[in-house]
Amino acid sequence: MTSDHQSPDSSRVPGLLPEVPRQGGYGPVTDGAWSSSPYRHAAASWGAAKSVGSILFQQRELIRGARSMFVMNHPTGYDCPGCAWPDDKKLTLDFCENGVKHVTWEMTPKRVKREFFAQHTVSELADWTDFELENEGRLTEPMAYDEQSDRYVPISWDDAFTLVGDVLRGLASPNEAAFYTSGRLSNEATFLYQLMAREYGTNNLPDCSNMCHEASGRALKASIGTAKGTCDLDDWEEADALFVMGVNAASNAPRMLTALANATRRGAQVVHINPLVEAGETKTIVPHEIVDMAMMKETSVSDLNMQVRPGGDLALMRGLAKVVLEAAESDPTVLDRAFLEDFTAEFEAYRDLVAATSWDEITAQAGLSEEEIRRAGQIYLDADKTVISWCLGVTQHEHGVDTVREITNLLLLRGNIGRPGAGPSPVRGHSNVQGNRTCGIDHRLPAWADKLDEVCDIVSPRANGFDTVNSIEAMNDGRVKVFVGMGGNFVLAAPDTVYTAAGLRKTELTVQVSTKLNRSHLVHGRRAVILPCLGRTEKDEQASGLQGVTVEDAMSMVHISHGKRRPASTELKSEMAIIAGIAQATLPESRTPWQWYVDNYDRLRDVMAKVLPGFEGFNELIKVPGGFRIPQSARERVFQTPSGRAEFSLAPMPNVIPAEEDVLILGTMRSHDQWNTTIYSANDRYRGIKNLRELIFLNEADMRARGLAEGDFVDITSTSRDGSQRTLRRFRALRYDLPRGAASGYMPEMNALVGIADYSTQSDQPLMKNVAVRISKSA
Ligand SMILES: Nc1nc2c(c(=O)[nH]1)N[C@H]1C(S)=C(S)[C@@H](COP(=O)(O)OP(=O)(O)OC[C@H]3O[C@@H](n4cnc5c(=O)[nH]c(N)nc54)[C@H](O)[C@@H]3O)O[C@H]1N2
Ligand SMILES: Nc1nc2c(c(=O)[nH]1)N[C@H]1C(S)=C(S)[C@@H](COP(=O)(O)OP(=O)(O)OC[C@H]3O[C@@H](n4cnc5c(=O)[nH]c(N)nc54)[C@H](O)[C@@H]3O)O[C@H]1N2
Ligand SMILES: [Mo]
């Protein structure tokens, strides 16, 4: 793989994009024959069980791993560090294949020790695959980069904190540092982290949410006054219709399959909206139903699949609204008139806007026929209660905010919000990405900042800080000199890999708080430290005894999580302790009792209870098994918008059809066998792929038009908004059932194609589902 990168610094990043093509992408190198054949079985069936078995075996965790599954997602156990799907309290075994992978990956008995770093220079490690790096196992002690030997060498915790503190105190301005968060940081660590950043004097708090659900938050805030969905699992269970947009549920939120299967069984309608028909969009064997599994009894999870054009979701939503408003002309019961009258603003203007939008425009932009849209519209009309849910297929586009607002418009028409069985329900990503925002990870000042200042006796900076895209720019032009990564793998997760890497390399210092070795440790600043932390599954022992931490799931439920296992190394510190260590070294005059909070997390929770709305009585609330729900005013039909009403949006219809005929719209996505930048294998079971990650899925007609046969090598060139081009070479073209003009392939290999200028002007989210590319046969 090579990259012809034309942004300011075009120097190659060693190891990041190997010159010599290898098969397996950033995953394990494989010389096994690659293959592509349609998957014909139900999602989550024995294939999943078999895969769980093989993963446990691989990581030699058979016994301990199996036992761990029984305490996962249980009131007495730990929260699965995987996705943010809520726990079903009625199930004794609520876990999924991918959660198991995720947990065993963390629980591996393999260890990265100081001898490992002594044996390998950083330049040498840079040539390893990302799989090989992570597969070395858990990090065990703090390490600092030594320029002389090009190696990481051991450093004591005290010296590491002093080093970080000295550099941070030496900056001309606190705004020369950026503090990144990946979404599995607990609520407590999150709160302490933002407190540190704000007391230090910056709002530079980029996070993975900037690449994930920023659009959902902004849209919902504008439409209904709260930045979150309003549904919980009970609503999913009560809905008559479920619309599921732009999510690969079978791989990325597998426990959703249970909800979908239950819905179809009780006669609810399930509509999937996705350019690809994903495995979880046809049939499943419900993961927990052992008897059904034994008998291979499948349950349908779909009534209608709509293969929308990439970015065509807004047009589709407007089409559905058109069906509703047309029906309302002859049937007075179609609209919830009382709700529209009492609780919403701008309904008439929206009705006029929909009337003025022609069917021709809608069908062209949605890439669906009027008949198909009418069918889905009828499902919506027939349902008394509807939930609409969505993930990255909706958000990672230029018009992500408008699209989520259009989803809300559609729900408002029939009063599908603030009553049981109905509402907007974004599917969040990382297990605590929603909690991170609640607890203050935001480059803009949270609404409760005055309270924070008062309770914590600090003065938060008022100006907006840098988000993810801004931080990358700022590192490249020298405005940010220190990058702190609280989890995650920034260099691979971010867009424009080569440019992001160049930015990180220009910094004075990079600090990575991690559980496993990854690429972000190798693409470092002039100085660098790796600070190893406890994982969610491990016991966290502090002065006052064992500690628990809380997380918030995608449905606003907050509950406590207690690690059960012996830590991977006695040298590991909790994220709380690491943040406190950095804070004390950076802010010697601070009046914040950092260590006192670490000694007993209850003390910090008492502070959080005073600052965060809905957390009053925090320590008491989490004693209730299953935790508590953060009150959501929109759920009670109290809309905290400027007008005090739910606001219809009046977005112009975007044109999502590329102007040039040879341009394809590429969406980057996850395979079944990966967790973001962590890649377990080069297989993608539900899409029928074996031993291959450097691939691009294309419509058959688009392949024919380019004279491409199945498996041909192609070069993929993206053209950014700023005119710069980026190329990935020798990816295999594969036929797939997706609309003409659409293409699809894997992140993070394809992140090198996403230009830094290509982010949404509405949400600032990188356009990871909307990369304009041309492809040609490789030389
Ligand atoms: N096992 C596993 N689970 C995960 C993750 C993981 O990596 N592995 N990641 C977690 C994280 S952080 C997140 S944010 C979520 C991500 O969960 P998903 O959103 O499911 O993530 P992607 O793999 O990016 O898949 C995006 C889906 O959107 C579809 N799509 C692409 N373009 C469009 C479009 O224009 N319109 C519509 N309607 N659909 C479109 C794609 O075909 C694909 O099915 O999953 C979380 N859960
Ligand atoms: N092209 C493209 N790019 C994307 C996306 C896309 O759809 N397309 N999706 C985006 C999205 S939605 C997201 S959320 C980001 C993901 O971005 P990140 O959250 O930055 O990336 P991850 O791959 O989840 O991070 C993996 C690393 O986290 C560390 N880690 C694991 N567990 C813990 C822990 O308990 N504590 C700490 N401190 N560290 C831990 C390990 O060292 C591991 O290597 O990627 C984004 N990038
Ligand atoms: Mo995410």
PDB file of C-alpha atoms in Angstrom, residues 239-241 243 267 269 323-324 327 331 334 374-386 414 416:
ATOM      1  CA  ALA A 239     -42.672  -0.184  19.163  1.00  0.00           C
ATOM      2  CA  ASP A 240     -44.919  -1.248  16.280  1.00  0.00           C
ATOM      3  CA  ALA A 241     -42.321  -0.188  13.744  1.00  0.00           C
ATOM      4  CA  PHE A 243     -36.561   1.906  11.349  1.00  0.00           C
ATOM      5  CA  GLY A 267     -45.575  -8.598  14.673  1.00  0.00           C
ATOM      6  CA  GLN A 269     -42.363  -4.119  11.346  1.00  0.00           C
ATOM      7  CA  VAL A 323     -46.408  10.153   2.247  1.00  0.00           C
ATOM      8  CA  VAL A 324     -47.608  11.100   5.738  1.00  0.00           C
ATOM      9  CA  ALA A 327     -52.356  10.821   3.705  1.00  0.00           C
ATOM     10  CA  ASP A 331     -57.475  11.211   7.031  1.00  0.00           C
ATOM     11  CA  VAL A 334     -52.743  10.620  10.517  1.00  0.00           C
ATOM     12  CA  ARG A 374     -44.534   4.618  -0.309  1.00  0.00           C
ATOM     13  CA  ARG A 375     -44.247   1.075   1.014  1.00  0.00           C
ATOM     14  CA  ALA A 376     -42.060   2.222   3.887  1.00  0.00           C
ATOM     15  CA  GLY A 377     -44.347   5.202   4.388  1.00  0.00           C
ATOM     16  CA  GLN A 378     -47.291   2.843   4.776  1.00  0.00           C
ATOM     17  CA  ILE A 379     -45.408   0.911   7.465  1.00  0.00           C
ATOM     18  CA  TYR A 380     -44.865   4.185   9.288  1.00  0.00           C
ATOM     19  CA  LEU A 381     -48.534   5.111   8.910  1.00  0.00           C
ATOM     20  CA  ASP A 382     -49.752   1.724  10.104  1.00  0.00           C
ATOM     21  CA  ALA A 383     -47.668   1.893  13.251  1.00  0.00           C
ATOM     22  CA  ASP A 384     -49.045   3.634  16.280  1.00  0.00           C
ATOM     23  CA  LYS A 385     -45.562   3.777  17.831  1.00  0.00           C
ATOM     24  CA  THR A 386     -42.320   4.110  15.897  1.00  0.00           C
ATOM     25  CA  ARG A 414     -47.127  11.644  14.384  1.00  0.00           C
ATOM     26  CA  ASN A 416     -43.624   9.756  18.042  1.00  0.00           C
TER      27      ASN A 416
END
